[in-house]
Tab-separated table of C-alpha atoms in Angstrom:
chain	number	residue	atom	x	y	z
H	10	MET	CA	-57.417	-13.871	78.429
H	11	THR	CA	-56.610	-17.380	77.304
H	12	ALA	CA	-59.648	-17.534	75.029
H	13	THR	CA	-58.587	-14.384	73.284
H	14	LEU	CA	-54.865	-15.128	72.929
H	15	VAL	CA	-54.971	-18.731	71.714
H	16	PRO	CA	-56.736	-18.061	68.411
H	17	ALA	CA	-54.359	-15.198	67.653
H	18	ALA	CA	-51.357	-17.442	67.120
H	19	PRO	CA	-52.946	-19.709	64.524
H	20	THR	CA	-54.343	-16.658	62.762
H	21	ALA	CA	-50.880	-15.148	62.334
H	22	SER	CA	-49.494	-18.515	61.289
H	23	ALA	CA	-52.260	-18.947	58.775
H	24	ALA	CA	-51.581	-15.519	57.383
H	25	THR	CA	-47.961	-16.436	56.974
H	26	LEU	CA	-48.641	-19.755	55.273
H	27	GLU	CA	-51.301	-18.293	53.020
H	28	HIS	CA	-48.606	-16.518	50.971
H	29	PRO	CA	-45.522	-18.744	51.062
H	30	LEU	CA	-43.848	-17.082	48.043
H	31	ALA	CA	-44.165	-13.559	49.340
H	32	ALA	CA	-40.693	-13.585	50.874
H	33	GLN	CA	-39.191	-15.128	47.702
H	34	GLU	CA	-40.369	-12.518	45.165
H	35	PRO	CA	-36.874	-11.058	44.537
H	36	ALA	CA	-35.637	-14.505	43.451
H	37	PRO	CA	-36.762	-14.218	39.800
H	38	ALA	CA	-34.871	-10.942	39.443
H	39	GLU	CA	-31.785	-12.614	40.876
H	40	ASP	CA	-32.148	-15.495	38.419
H	41	ALA	CA	-32.566	-13.070	35.543
H	42	SER	CA	-29.366	-11.269	36.444
H	43	THR	CA	-27.398	-14.509	36.421
H	44	SER	CA	-29.165	-16.149	33.473
H	45	ASP	CA	-27.009	-17.570	30.739
H	46	PRO	CA	-27.626	-15.800	27.389
H	47	THR	CA	-26.285	-18.822	25.519
H	48	GLU	CA	-29.018	-20.971	27.063
H	49	GLU	CA	-31.694	-18.679	25.666
H	50	ILE	CA	-30.114	-18.695	22.203
H	51	THR	CA	-29.659	-22.472	22.301
H	52	THR	CA	-33.287	-22.940	23.336
H	53	GLU	CA	-34.463	-20.838	20.399
H	54	ILE	CA	-32.300	-22.864	18.015
H	55	GLU	CA	-33.423	-26.197	19.472
H	56	GLU	CA	-37.059	-25.290	18.879
H	57	ARG	CA	-36.327	-24.946	15.163
H	58	VAL	CA	-34.376	-28.203	14.829
H	59	PRO	CA	-36.349	-30.971	13.069
H	60	GLU	CA	-37.761	-33.469	15.570
H	61	GLY	CA	-36.504	-36.390	13.533
H	62	PHE	CA	-32.910	-35.231	13.826
H	63	ALA	CA	-33.207	-34.710	17.585
H	64	GLU	CA	-34.794	-38.130	18.145
H	65	MET	CA	-32.272	-39.902	15.939
H	66	VAL	CA	-29.316	-38.383	17.759
H	67	ALA	CA	-30.827	-38.967	21.193
H	68	GLU	CA	-31.635	-42.645	20.516
H	69	ALA	CA	-28.130	-43.377	19.189
H	70	GLY	CA	-26.526	-42.810	22.576
H	71	PRO	CA	-23.911	-40.328	23.752
H	72	TYR	CA	-20.975	-41.400	21.602
H	73	MET	CA	-22.689	-42.645	18.468
H	74	GLY	CA	-25.181	-39.800	18.683
H	75	LEU	CA	-22.378	-37.275	18.803
H	76	LEU	CA	-20.622	-38.865	15.832
H	77	LEU	CA	-23.887	-39.172	13.938
H	78	GLY	CA	-24.788	-35.535	14.576
H	79	ALA	CA	-21.339	-34.336	13.538
H	80	GLY	CA	-21.500	-36.461	10.377
H	81	VAL	CA	-24.922	-35.163	9.401
H	82	SER	CA	-23.742	-31.615	10.085
H	83	ALA	CA	-20.665	-32.130	7.906
H	84	VAL	CA	-22.714	-33.510	5.007
H	85	PHE	CA	-25.236	-30.698	5.300
H	86	ALA	CA	-22.406	-28.141	5.487
H	87	VAL	CA	-20.760	-29.492	2.326
H	88	VAL	CA	-24.034	-29.533	0.391
H	89	LEU	CA	-25.138	-26.070	1.506
H	90	THR	CA	-21.689	-24.578	0.895
H	91	LEU	CA	-21.424	-25.985	-2.620
H	92	VAL	CA	-24.980	-25.023	-3.542
H	93	THR	CA	-24.751	-21.442	-2.313
H	94	SER	CA	-21.290	-20.956	-3.781
H	95	THR	CA	-22.324	-22.339	-7.166
H	96	VAL	CA	-25.521	-20.303	-7.340
H	97	LEU	CA	-23.821	-17.046	-6.352
H	98	THR	CA	-20.926	-17.691	-8.723
H	99	GLN	CA	-23.348	-18.159	-11.605
H	100	ILE	CA	-25.239	-15.012	-10.669
H	101	PHE	CA	-22.012	-12.971	-10.715
H	102	ARG	CA	-20.299	-14.896	-13.515
H	103	ARG	CA	-19.461	-11.656	-15.313
H	104	ARG	CA	-17.731	-10.212	-12.257
H	105	PRO	CA	-14.466	-12.060	-11.522
H	106	ARG	CA	-13.751	-9.917	-8.478
H	107	VAL	CA	-17.020	-10.965	-6.821
H	108	GLN	CA	-16.467	-14.623	-7.737
H	109	ARG	CA	-13.087	-14.670	-6.015
H	110	THR	CA	-14.646	-13.203	-2.884
H	111	ILE	CA	-17.506	-15.733	-2.931
H	112	ARG	CA	-15.081	-18.649	-3.107
H	113	ARG	CA	-13.408	-17.384	0.055
H	114	THR	CA	-16.662	-17.819	2.018
H	115	ARG	CA	-16.808	-21.594	1.529
H	116	LEU	CA	-14.512	-22.529	4.389
H	117	PRO	CA	-16.034	-20.269	7.092
H	118	LEU	CA	-19.567	-21.343	6.111
H	119	PHE	CA	-18.576	-25.013	6.292
H	120	PHE	CA	-17.064	-24.644	9.766
H	121	LEU	CA	-20.035	-22.583	10.958
H	122	ILE	CA	-22.526	-25.322	10.084
H	123	LEU	CA	-20.233	-28.115	11.279
H	124	PHE	CA	-19.529	-26.634	14.710
H	125	GLY	CA	-23.105	-25.441	15.176
H	126	GLY	CA	-24.547	-28.862	14.342
H	127	SER	CA	-22.014	-30.593	16.566
H	128	ALA	CA	-22.964	-28.317	19.471
H	129	LEU	CA	-26.627	-29.258	19.019
H	130	SER	CA	-25.648	-32.927	18.888
H	131	VAL	CA	-23.959	-32.575	22.260
H	132	ARG	CA	-27.160	-31.090	23.684
H	133	PHE	CA	-29.377	-33.852	22.313
H	134	ALA	CA	-27.163	-36.930	22.636
H	135	VAL	CA	-24.983	-36.392	25.702
H	136	SER	CA	-26.444	-36.269	29.180
H	137	SER	CA	-25.198	-33.830	31.756
H	138	ILE	CA	-23.938	-36.733	33.887
H	139	TYR	CA	-20.870	-36.950	31.680
H	140	TRP	CA	-18.145	-34.633	32.921
H	141	TRP	CA	-16.950	-33.773	29.438
H	142	GLN	CA	-20.357	-32.643	28.194
H	143	GLY	CA	-20.052	-29.093	29.541
H	144	PRO	CA	-16.488	-28.276	28.363
H	145	LEU	CA	-17.114	-29.834	24.945
H	146	TYR	CA	-20.303	-27.866	24.482
H	147	VAL	CA	-18.615	-24.587	25.456
H	148	ALA	CA	-15.690	-25.294	23.108
H	149	LEU	CA	-18.067	-25.967	20.219
H	150	ILE	CA	-20.040	-22.807	20.981
H	151	ILE	CA	-16.810	-20.755	20.934
H	152	ALA	CA	-15.825	-22.356	17.623
H	153	THR	CA	-19.283	-21.553	16.256
H	154	ILE	CA	-19.001	-17.906	17.309
H	155	VAL	CA	-15.557	-17.577	15.725
H	156	SER	CA	-16.787	-19.220	12.513
H	157	LEU	CA	-19.819	-16.939	12.440
H	158	ALA	CA	-17.622	-13.855	12.791
H	159	TRP	CA	-15.299	-15.176	10.086
H	160	TRP	CA	-18.224	-15.810	7.755
H	161	ALA	CA	-19.728	-12.372	8.497
H	162	LEU	CA	-16.428	-10.702	7.576
H	163	ARG	CA	-16.453	-12.571	4.264
H	164	VAL	CA	-20.034	-11.500	3.611
H	165	VAL	CA	-19.015	-7.876	4.144
H	166	LYS	CA	-16.258	-8.397	1.576
H	167	ILE	CA	-18.794	-9.851	-0.872
H	168	VAL	CA	-21.062	-6.826	-0.531
H	169	GLU	CA	-18.072	-4.542	-0.945
H	170	ALA	CA	-16.950	-6.426	-4.062
H	171	VAL	CA	-20.458	-6.319	-5.566
H	172	ILE	CA	-20.626	-2.551	-5.163
H	173	LEU	CA	-17.107	-1.922	-6.434
H	174	SER	CA	-17.490	-4.334	-9.353
H	175	ARG	CA	-19.548	-1.706	-11.139
H	176	TYR	CA	-16.474	0.509	-11.342
H	177	THR	CA	-13.610	-1.986	-11.566
H	178	GLY	CA	-12.235	-4.558	-13.936
H	179	GLU	CA	-10.018	-7.500	-13.046
H	180	GLY	CA	-8.038	-5.696	-10.346
H	181	ASP	CA	-7.925	-2.704	-8.065
H	182	GLU	CA	-5.802	-0.799	-10.553
H	183	ALA	CA	-8.697	-0.777	-13.044
H	184	ILE	CA	-10.864	1.605	-11.037
H	185	ASP	CA	-12.846	3.926	-13.290
H	186	ASP	CA	-11.875	7.427	-12.230
H	187	ARG	CA	-14.999	8.874	-13.770
H	188	GLN	CA	-17.460	7.076	-11.478
H	189	GLY	CA	-15.989	5.032	-8.691
H	190	ARG	CA	-13.516	7.044	-6.632
H	191	ARG	CA	-15.967	8.335	-4.079
H	192	VAL	CA	-17.820	5.016	-3.889
H	193	LYS	CA	-14.558	3.154	-3.324
H	194	THR	CA	-13.580	5.507	-0.511
H	195	GLN	CA	-16.892	5.206	1.319
H	196	VAL	CA	-17.406	1.473	0.776
H	197	THR	CA	-13.905	0.653	1.981
H	198	LEU	CA	-14.369	2.791	5.072
H	199	ILE	CA	-17.781	1.293	5.890
H	200	GLY	CA	-16.345	-2.198	5.437
H	201	ARG	CA	-13.625	-1.502	7.973
H	202	VAL	CA	-16.118	-0.108	10.463
H	203	LEU	CA	-18.324	-3.196	10.088
H	204	ALA	CA	-15.296	-5.462	10.477
H	205	ALA	CA	-14.382	-3.749	13.738
H	206	ILE	CA	-17.968	-4.118	15.000
H	207	ILE	CA	-18.116	-7.818	14.065
H	208	ILE	CA	-14.834	-8.606	15.794
H	209	THR	CA	-15.902	-6.681	18.901
H	210	LEU	CA	-19.224	-8.530	19.104
H	211	ALA	CA	-17.507	-11.892	18.615
H	212	VAL	CA	-15.030	-11.216	21.414
H	213	ALA	CA	-17.839	-10.034	23.690
H	214	ALA	CA	-19.907	-13.148	22.940
H	215	VAL	CA	-16.981	-15.432	23.774
H	216	LEU	CA	-16.301	-13.583	27.019
H	217	LEU	CA	-19.953	-13.782	28.059
H	218	LEU	CA	-19.686	-17.573	28.094
H	219	ASN	CA	-17.699	-17.201	31.307
H	220	GLU	CA	-19.929	-16.877	34.368
H	221	SER	CA	-17.454	-14.654	36.197
H	222	VAL	CA	-17.408	-12.246	33.263
H	223	ARG	CA	-21.228	-12.154	33.190
H	224	GLY	CA	-21.218	-11.415	36.894
H	225	LEU	CA	-19.130	-8.346	36.243
H	226	GLY	CA	-21.751	-6.980	33.865
H	227	ALA	CA	-23.651	-5.015	36.473
H	228	GLY	CA	-20.465	-3.500	37.862
H	229	VAL	CA	-19.262	-2.527	34.409
H	230	LEU	CA	-22.574	-0.849	33.604
H	231	ALA	CA	-22.491	1.005	36.904
H	232	SER	CA	-19.031	2.371	36.194
H	233	ALA	CA	-19.582	2.919	32.474
H	234	GLY	CA	-19.432	6.691	32.851
H	235	VAL	CA	-16.040	6.654	34.548
H	236	VAL	CA	-14.671	4.056	32.142
H	237	SER	CA	-15.845	6.032	29.116
H	238	VAL	CA	-14.173	9.205	30.393
H	239	VAL	CA	-10.885	7.415	31.080
H	240	ALA	CA	-10.977	5.624	27.730
H	241	GLY	CA	-11.814	8.860	25.940
H	242	LEU	CA	-8.843	10.640	27.481
H	243	ALA	CA	-6.483	7.739	26.811
H	244	MET	CA	-7.586	7.285	23.196
H	245	GLN	CA	-8.333	10.895	22.337
H	246	SER	CA	-5.990	11.082	19.347
H	247	THR	CA	-7.072	7.704	17.991
H	248	LEU	CA	-10.775	8.470	18.290
H	249	SER	CA	-10.342	11.916	16.746
H	250	ASN	CA	-8.592	10.362	13.747
H	251	VAL	CA	-11.311	7.730	13.380
H	252	PHE	CA	-14.131	10.292	13.399
H	253	ALA	CA	-12.103	12.550	11.099
H	254	GLY	CA	-11.690	9.681	8.634
H	255	ILE	CA	-15.446	9.106	8.612
H	256	GLN	CA	-16.008	12.835	8.151
H	257	LEU	CA	-13.594	12.993	5.209
H	258	ALA	CA	-15.277	10.070	3.489
H	259	PHE	CA	-18.836	11.337	3.802
H	260	THR	CA	-18.359	15.103	3.487
H	261	ASP	CA	-16.430	14.604	0.237
H	262	ALA	CA	-13.677	17.022	1.240
H	263	ILE	CA	-11.235	14.685	-0.463
H	264	ARG	CA	-11.602	11.355	-2.153
H	265	VAL	CA	-9.266	8.744	-3.537
H	266	GLY	CA	-7.613	10.171	-6.660
H	267	ASP	CA	-7.773	13.869	-5.757
H	268	VAL	CA	-4.627	15.859	-6.558
H	269	ILE	CA	-3.631	17.912	-3.528
H	270	ILE	CA	-0.798	20.026	-2.167
H	271	ILE	CA	-0.236	19.718	1.563
H	272	GLU	CA	2.737	21.176	3.409
H	273	GLY	CA	4.350	21.855	0.046
H	274	ASN	CA	4.058	18.194	-0.997
H	275	TYR	CA	2.414	17.664	-4.383
H	276	GLY	CA	0.683	14.325	-4.906
H	277	HIS	CA	-2.591	12.468	-5.196
H	278	VAL	CA	-4.671	10.731	-2.534
H	279	GLU	CA	-3.897	7.029	-2.748
H	280	GLU	CA	-5.837	5.697	0.240
H	281	ILE	CA	-8.194	6.922	2.958
H	282	THR	CA	-8.503	4.761	6.076
H	283	LEU	CA	-10.185	5.181	9.438
H	284	SER	CA	-7.116	6.784	10.975
H	285	ASN	CA	-4.916	8.207	8.209
H	286	VAL	CA	-4.661	9.393	4.622
H	287	VAL	CA	-1.904	8.192	2.283
H	288	VAL	CA	-0.685	10.731	-0.295
H	289	LYS	CA	1.493	9.491	-3.167
H	290	SER	CA	3.836	12.171	-4.474
H	291	TRP	CA	5.056	12.571	-8.037
H	292	ASP	CA	8.431	11.032	-7.109
H	293	LEU	CA	6.717	7.865	-5.749
H	294	ARG	CA	7.125	8.796	-2.090
H	295	ARG	CA	4.216	8.169	0.268
H	296	PHE	CA	3.198	10.693	2.892
H	297	VAL	CA	0.973	9.352	5.676
H	298	TYR	CA	-1.055	12.039	7.431
H	299	PRO	CA	-3.521	11.521	10.294
H	300	SER	CA	-7.100	12.032	9.192
H	301	ALA	CA	-7.613	14.768	11.769
H	302	TYR	CA	-4.932	16.830	10.006
H	303	PHE	CA	-7.165	17.311	6.949
H	304	VAL	CA	-10.071	18.435	9.122
H	305	ALA	CA	-8.117	21.079	11.039
H	306	THR	CA	-5.491	22.235	8.493
H	307	PRO	CA	-6.071	24.009	5.152
H	308	PHE	CA	-4.751	22.263	2.045
H	309	GLU	CA	-5.001	22.685	-1.722
H	310	ASN	CA	-7.310	20.377	-3.668
H	311	TRP	CA	-6.601	20.818	-7.362
H	312	THR	CA	-9.383	18.476	-8.476
H	313	ARG	CA	-12.222	19.547	-6.192
H	314	VAL	CA	-14.723	20.270	-8.984
H	315	GLY	CA	-12.549	19.718	-12.051
H	316	SER	CA	-9.092	18.721	-13.202
H	317	GLU	CA	-8.571	21.715	-15.515
H	318	ILE	CA	-5.788	23.909	-14.241
H	319	LEU	CA	-3.751	26.977	-15.198
H	320	GLY	CA	0.004	27.305	-15.016
H	321	THR	CA	2.504	30.083	-15.620
H	322	VAL	CA	6.014	30.335	-17.001
H	323	GLU	CA	8.000	33.365	-15.828
H	324	LEU	CA	10.582	34.873	-18.169
H	325	ASP	CA	12.980	37.665	-17.205
H	326	VAL	CA	14.015	39.317	-20.484
H	327	ASP	CA	15.595	42.496	-21.754
H	328	TRP	CA	13.625	45.630	-22.586
H	329	ARG	CA	14.303	45.019	-26.261
H	330	VAL	CA	12.445	41.690	-26.343
H	331	PRO	CA	10.191	41.360	-29.436
H	332	LEU	CA	6.912	40.453	-27.721
H	333	ASP	CA	4.890	40.049	-30.927
H	334	GLN	CA	7.365	37.557	-32.345
H	335	LEU	CA	7.485	35.772	-28.991
H	336	ARG	CA	3.692	35.471	-28.989
H	337	GLY	CA	3.759	34.084	-32.505
H	338	ARG	CA	6.300	31.473	-31.483
H	339	LEU	CA	4.144	30.483	-28.490
H	340	GLU	CA	1.044	30.150	-30.639
H	341	ARG	CA	2.773	27.846	-33.118
H	342	LEU	CA	4.223	25.785	-30.283
H	343	LEU	CA	0.862	25.283	-28.560
H	344	ASP	CA	-0.775	24.238	-31.820
H	345	SER	CA	1.862	21.540	-32.241
H	346	THR	CA	1.419	19.768	-28.878
H	347	ASP	CA	-1.360	17.626	-27.391
H	348	LEU	CA	-0.589	18.824	-23.874
H	349	TRP	CA	-2.487	22.059	-24.468
H	350	ASP	CA	-6.286	21.930	-24.133
H	351	GLY	CA	-6.824	24.837	-26.527
H	352	GLU	CA	-8.307	27.169	-23.934
H	353	LEU	CA	-5.659	29.657	-22.820
H	354	GLY	CA	-2.141	30.503	-23.964
H	355	ILE	CA	-1.052	34.131	-23.596
H	356	ILE	CA	2.001	36.249	-22.804
H	357	GLU	CA	1.648	39.273	-20.526
H	358	VAL	CA	4.217	41.714	-19.151
H	359	VAL	CA	3.619	41.881	-15.412
H	360	HIS	CA	6.737	43.800	-14.307
H	361	ALA	CA	8.956	46.348	-16.048
H	362	THR	CA	11.200	47.565	-13.255
H	363	GLY	CA	14.716	46.945	-12.025
H	364	GLY	CA	16.341	47.051	-15.444
H	365	TYR	CA	14.487	44.083	-16.941
H	366	VAL	CA	11.044	43.005	-18.104
H	367	GLN	CA	9.202	40.081	-16.528
H	368	ALA	CA	6.780	38.309	-18.853
H	369	TRP	CA	4.336	35.646	-17.715
H	370	VAL	CA	3.216	32.917	-20.078
H	371	THR	CA	-0.190	31.728	-18.815
H	372	LEU	CA	-1.252	28.288	-20.027
H	373	SER	CA	-4.156	25.899	-19.519
H	374	ALA	CA	-4.237	22.108	-19.579
H	375	ARG	CA	-6.585	19.227	-18.844
H	376	ASN	CA	-4.912	18.084	-15.635
H	377	ALA	CA	-1.956	18.643	-13.354
H	378	GLY	CA	0.294	16.222	-15.208
H	379	ASP	CA	-0.311	17.922	-18.549
H	380	ILE	CA	0.258	21.413	-17.159
H	381	TRP	CA	3.607	20.348	-15.720
H	382	GLY	CA	4.773	18.947	-19.039
H	383	LEU	CA	3.400	21.949	-20.965
H	384	ARG	CA	5.158	24.463	-18.722
H	385	CYS	CA	8.471	22.672	-19.091
H	386	LEU	CA	8.005	22.443	-22.856
H	387	VAL	CA	7.142	26.142	-23.271
H	388	ARG	CA	9.942	27.294	-20.973
H	389	GLU	CA	12.586	25.272	-22.788
H	390	ASP	CA	11.374	26.209	-26.263
H	391	LEU	CA	11.132	29.952	-25.598
H	392	VAL	CA	14.581	29.994	-24.000
H	393	ASN	CA	16.057	28.283	-27.053
H	394	TYR	CA	14.131	30.603	-29.360
H	395	LEU	CA	15.341	33.788	-27.669
H	396	ARG	CA	18.916	32.534	-27.465
H	397	ALA	CA	19.028	31.530	-31.128
H	398	GLU	CA	16.923	34.208	-32.819
H	399	HIS	CA	16.975	37.185	-30.455
H	400	PRO	CA	20.061	37.004	-28.234
H	401	TYR	CA	19.800	40.712	-27.457
H	402	ALA	CA	16.498	39.956	-25.660
H	403	VAL	CA	18.250	37.871	-23.029
H	404	MET	CA	18.279	39.796	-19.769
H	405	THR	CA	21.494	41.779	-19.230
H	406	HIS	CA	22.701	43.986	-16.392
H	407	ARG	CA	23.720	47.484	-17.475
H	408	MET	CA	26.247	49.704	-15.761
H	409	MET	CA	26.867	53.385	-16.627
H	410	LEU	CA	30.291	54.898	-15.945
H	411	SER	CA	31.432	58.416	-16.557
H	412	ASN	CA	34.431	58.969	-18.860
H	413	GLU	CA	36.687	59.952	-15.996
H	414	GLU	CA	35.711	56.861	-13.986
H	415	ALA	CA	36.192	54.622	-17.015
H	416	LEU	CA	39.627	56.119	-17.904
H	417	GLY	CA	40.928	56.360	-14.387
H	418	GLY	CA	40.588	60.125	-14.122
H	419	GLN	CA	42.317	60.896	-17.487
H	420	PRO	CA	40.676	63.290	-19.946
H	421	ALA	CA	38.118	61.830	-22.299
H	422	PRO	CA	39.193	61.171	-25.904
H	423	VAL	CA	37.908	63.290	-28.702
H	424	ALA	CA	34.605	61.999	-30.036
H	425	THR	CA	34.858	60.787	-33.607
H	426	GLY	CA	31.313	59.568	-34.026
H	427	GLN	CA	32.485	56.008	-34.707
H	428	PHE	CA	32.861	54.557	-31.166
H	429	GLY	CA	29.679	52.778	-30.139
H	430	ALA	CA	27.876	53.486	-33.375
H	431	VAL	CA	24.882	51.225	-33.946
H	432	ASP	CA	23.182	50.381	-37.183
H	433	PRO	CA	19.721	52.044	-37.148
H	434	ALA	CA	18.056	48.924	-38.546
H	435	GLU	CA	19.710	46.788	-35.897
H	436	ALA	CA	18.708	49.237	-33.193
H	437	ALA	CA	15.076	48.984	-34.278
H	438	THR	CA	14.803	45.223	-34.580
H	439	GLY	CA	17.759	44.004	-32.564
H	440	PRO	CA	20.652	41.931	-33.839
H	441	THR	CA	19.916	38.675	-35.567
H	442	SER	CA	21.581	35.357	-35.137
H	443	SER	CA	24.571	34.372	-37.190
H	444	GLY	CA	22.614	31.553	-38.792
H	445	GLU	CA	20.392	31.587	-41.800
H	446	GLY	CA	17.425	32.934	-39.869
H	447	GLU	CA	15.580	29.626	-39.508
H	448	GLU	CA	13.710	29.142	-36.254
H	449	PRO	CA	14.892	26.265	-34.092
H	450	GLU	CA	12.812	23.116	-33.937
H	451	PHE	CA	10.326	22.796	-31.128
H	452	ALA	CA	11.668	21.191	-27.984
H	453	SER	CA	10.888	17.508	-27.564
H	454	PRO	CA	7.925	17.016	-25.180
H	455	GLU	CA	9.629	14.280	-23.171
H	456	GLY	CA	9.533	14.826	-19.463
H	457	LEU	CA	8.208	13.694	-16.121
H	458	PHE	CA	4.619	13.219	-17.279
H	459	THR	CA	4.999	12.905	-21.066
H	460	GLY	CA	7.102	11.182	-23.679
H	461	SER	CA	7.028	7.568	-22.422
H	462	ILE	CA	4.599	4.908	-21.240
H	463	ALA	CA	5.743	5.263	-17.635
H	464	ALA	CA	5.341	9.038	-17.838
H	465	VAL	CA	1.827	8.710	-19.256
H	466	GLU	CA	0.865	6.281	-16.470
H	467	ARG	CA	2.294	8.719	-13.949
H	468	SER	CA	0.270	11.502	-15.519
H	469	ARG	CA	-2.962	9.496	-15.233
H	470	GLU	CA	-2.541	9.395	-11.478
H	471	PHE	CA	-2.898	13.183	-11.452
H	472	GLU	CA	-6.034	13.409	-13.592
H	473	GLY	CA	-8.289	13.579	-10.529
H	474	PRO	CA	-11.500	11.704	-9.681
H	475	GLY	CA	-13.078	12.308	-13.093
H	476	GLU	CA	-15.903	14.188	-14.766
H	477	GLU	CA	-18.651	12.272	-12.967
H	478	ALA	CA	-17.234	13.247	-9.585
H	479	TYR	CA	-16.825	16.871	-10.622
H	480	ARG	CA	-20.387	17.035	-11.922
H	481	GLU	CA	-21.685	15.533	-8.693
H	482	ARG	CA	-19.732	18.029	-6.592
H	483	ARG	CA	-20.930	20.982	-8.666
H	484	GLN	CA	-24.544	19.836	-8.327
H	485	ARG	CA	-24.086	19.564	-4.588
H	486	GLN	CA	-22.675	23.086	-4.443
H	487	ASP	CA	-25.619	24.424	-6.449
H	488	GLU	CA	-28.126	22.671	-4.181
H	489	ASP	CA	-26.390	23.781	-0.981
H	490	PRO	CA	-24.699	27.149	-1.620
H	491	GLU	CA	-23.771	27.468	2.052
């Protein structure tokens, strides 16, 4: 019994000692879960740092090495900032808008290189035995992350300026309606989305420097489904507006410069953001609508595939109105004004009931501003013309009374043939004015959208996106009839 039991113990012990790491296999997974992501990034950066710089900083000692590393980083930052800024400015020397944006990247690029180099100097020159090494390194890393986010935002602005510079002059007001409205809408929206992503990543990177925050990572991932549902319910309206804004920009339902009518408000689209749409009315008021409103509610887009538009002037006149002479007056008036595009200008009788005649003057113009001014001009001129030349054509209300009702029940007088007699010529053509028969001058075309520099500028806001945009939309409709 003893001979058989004694060897068994050493055999089991040998089996246990033969694999000493078998019980410690989960340890690497535990280390991976608590690993510092900044250490991995720093290690990658350190491998690419020139060996001469690392040795120089390390040999100088903790304090002089830190100052030396910061000084070298500052000099390198100044040189690199000036070189890149000068080169890019020369490349875009014909685009002042891009040059202004490039100059704004100098400061964030300088701080990015300065703080990044200083952080590496702390790693190379300062030993971990110094209590201030850890906090200083973390502070420099945070400053580097903030500078990187700042510089990335400026780079996004540079790209945006380069794209928009094809369609703009010195300022935002010089946008070429014929080419750049849609591009401006989409580029601006994409820039804001990228800015939100950059800021979110920067905040997340700063928070991950805290070990307690990294420890919460597994718990956050485990409860991501619940958190997403709660966040979705709490931010439902905000998220719907954001996605609606993206949909508006890329489906081309509206774009900056489109003339629209929404809830009875007439204006043009001034700005499209992630969450709302700003509509500028003709009286300079601004209406701010949530982006989701345009996705779910019908609205009128007067410049969807073109700015040409028709307008009508309604005239209620007497049955004796001389329509041929009225048409001749309209034709001469349209030939004398630049508001008319030469396409359509007609008079039609649409109603002849209720004791009067309703005539519609249908007109065409190049854009909404011109049609407004043309309608006002035609309405005023035809009213003056009828009043001066054909006063009998002005609408009147007739009332027929019997003789007994008119005389209070007394017998009617004997008819002599003279009471109420009308000249046959006057009955055929209507009475003429008391003047010499000259037609009045055309009404002055001064109004809301015409007649002054301010009015012309106001009219340009209602010209729509331009011919290039209309041609692009028509091609898209032909390619995709659905």
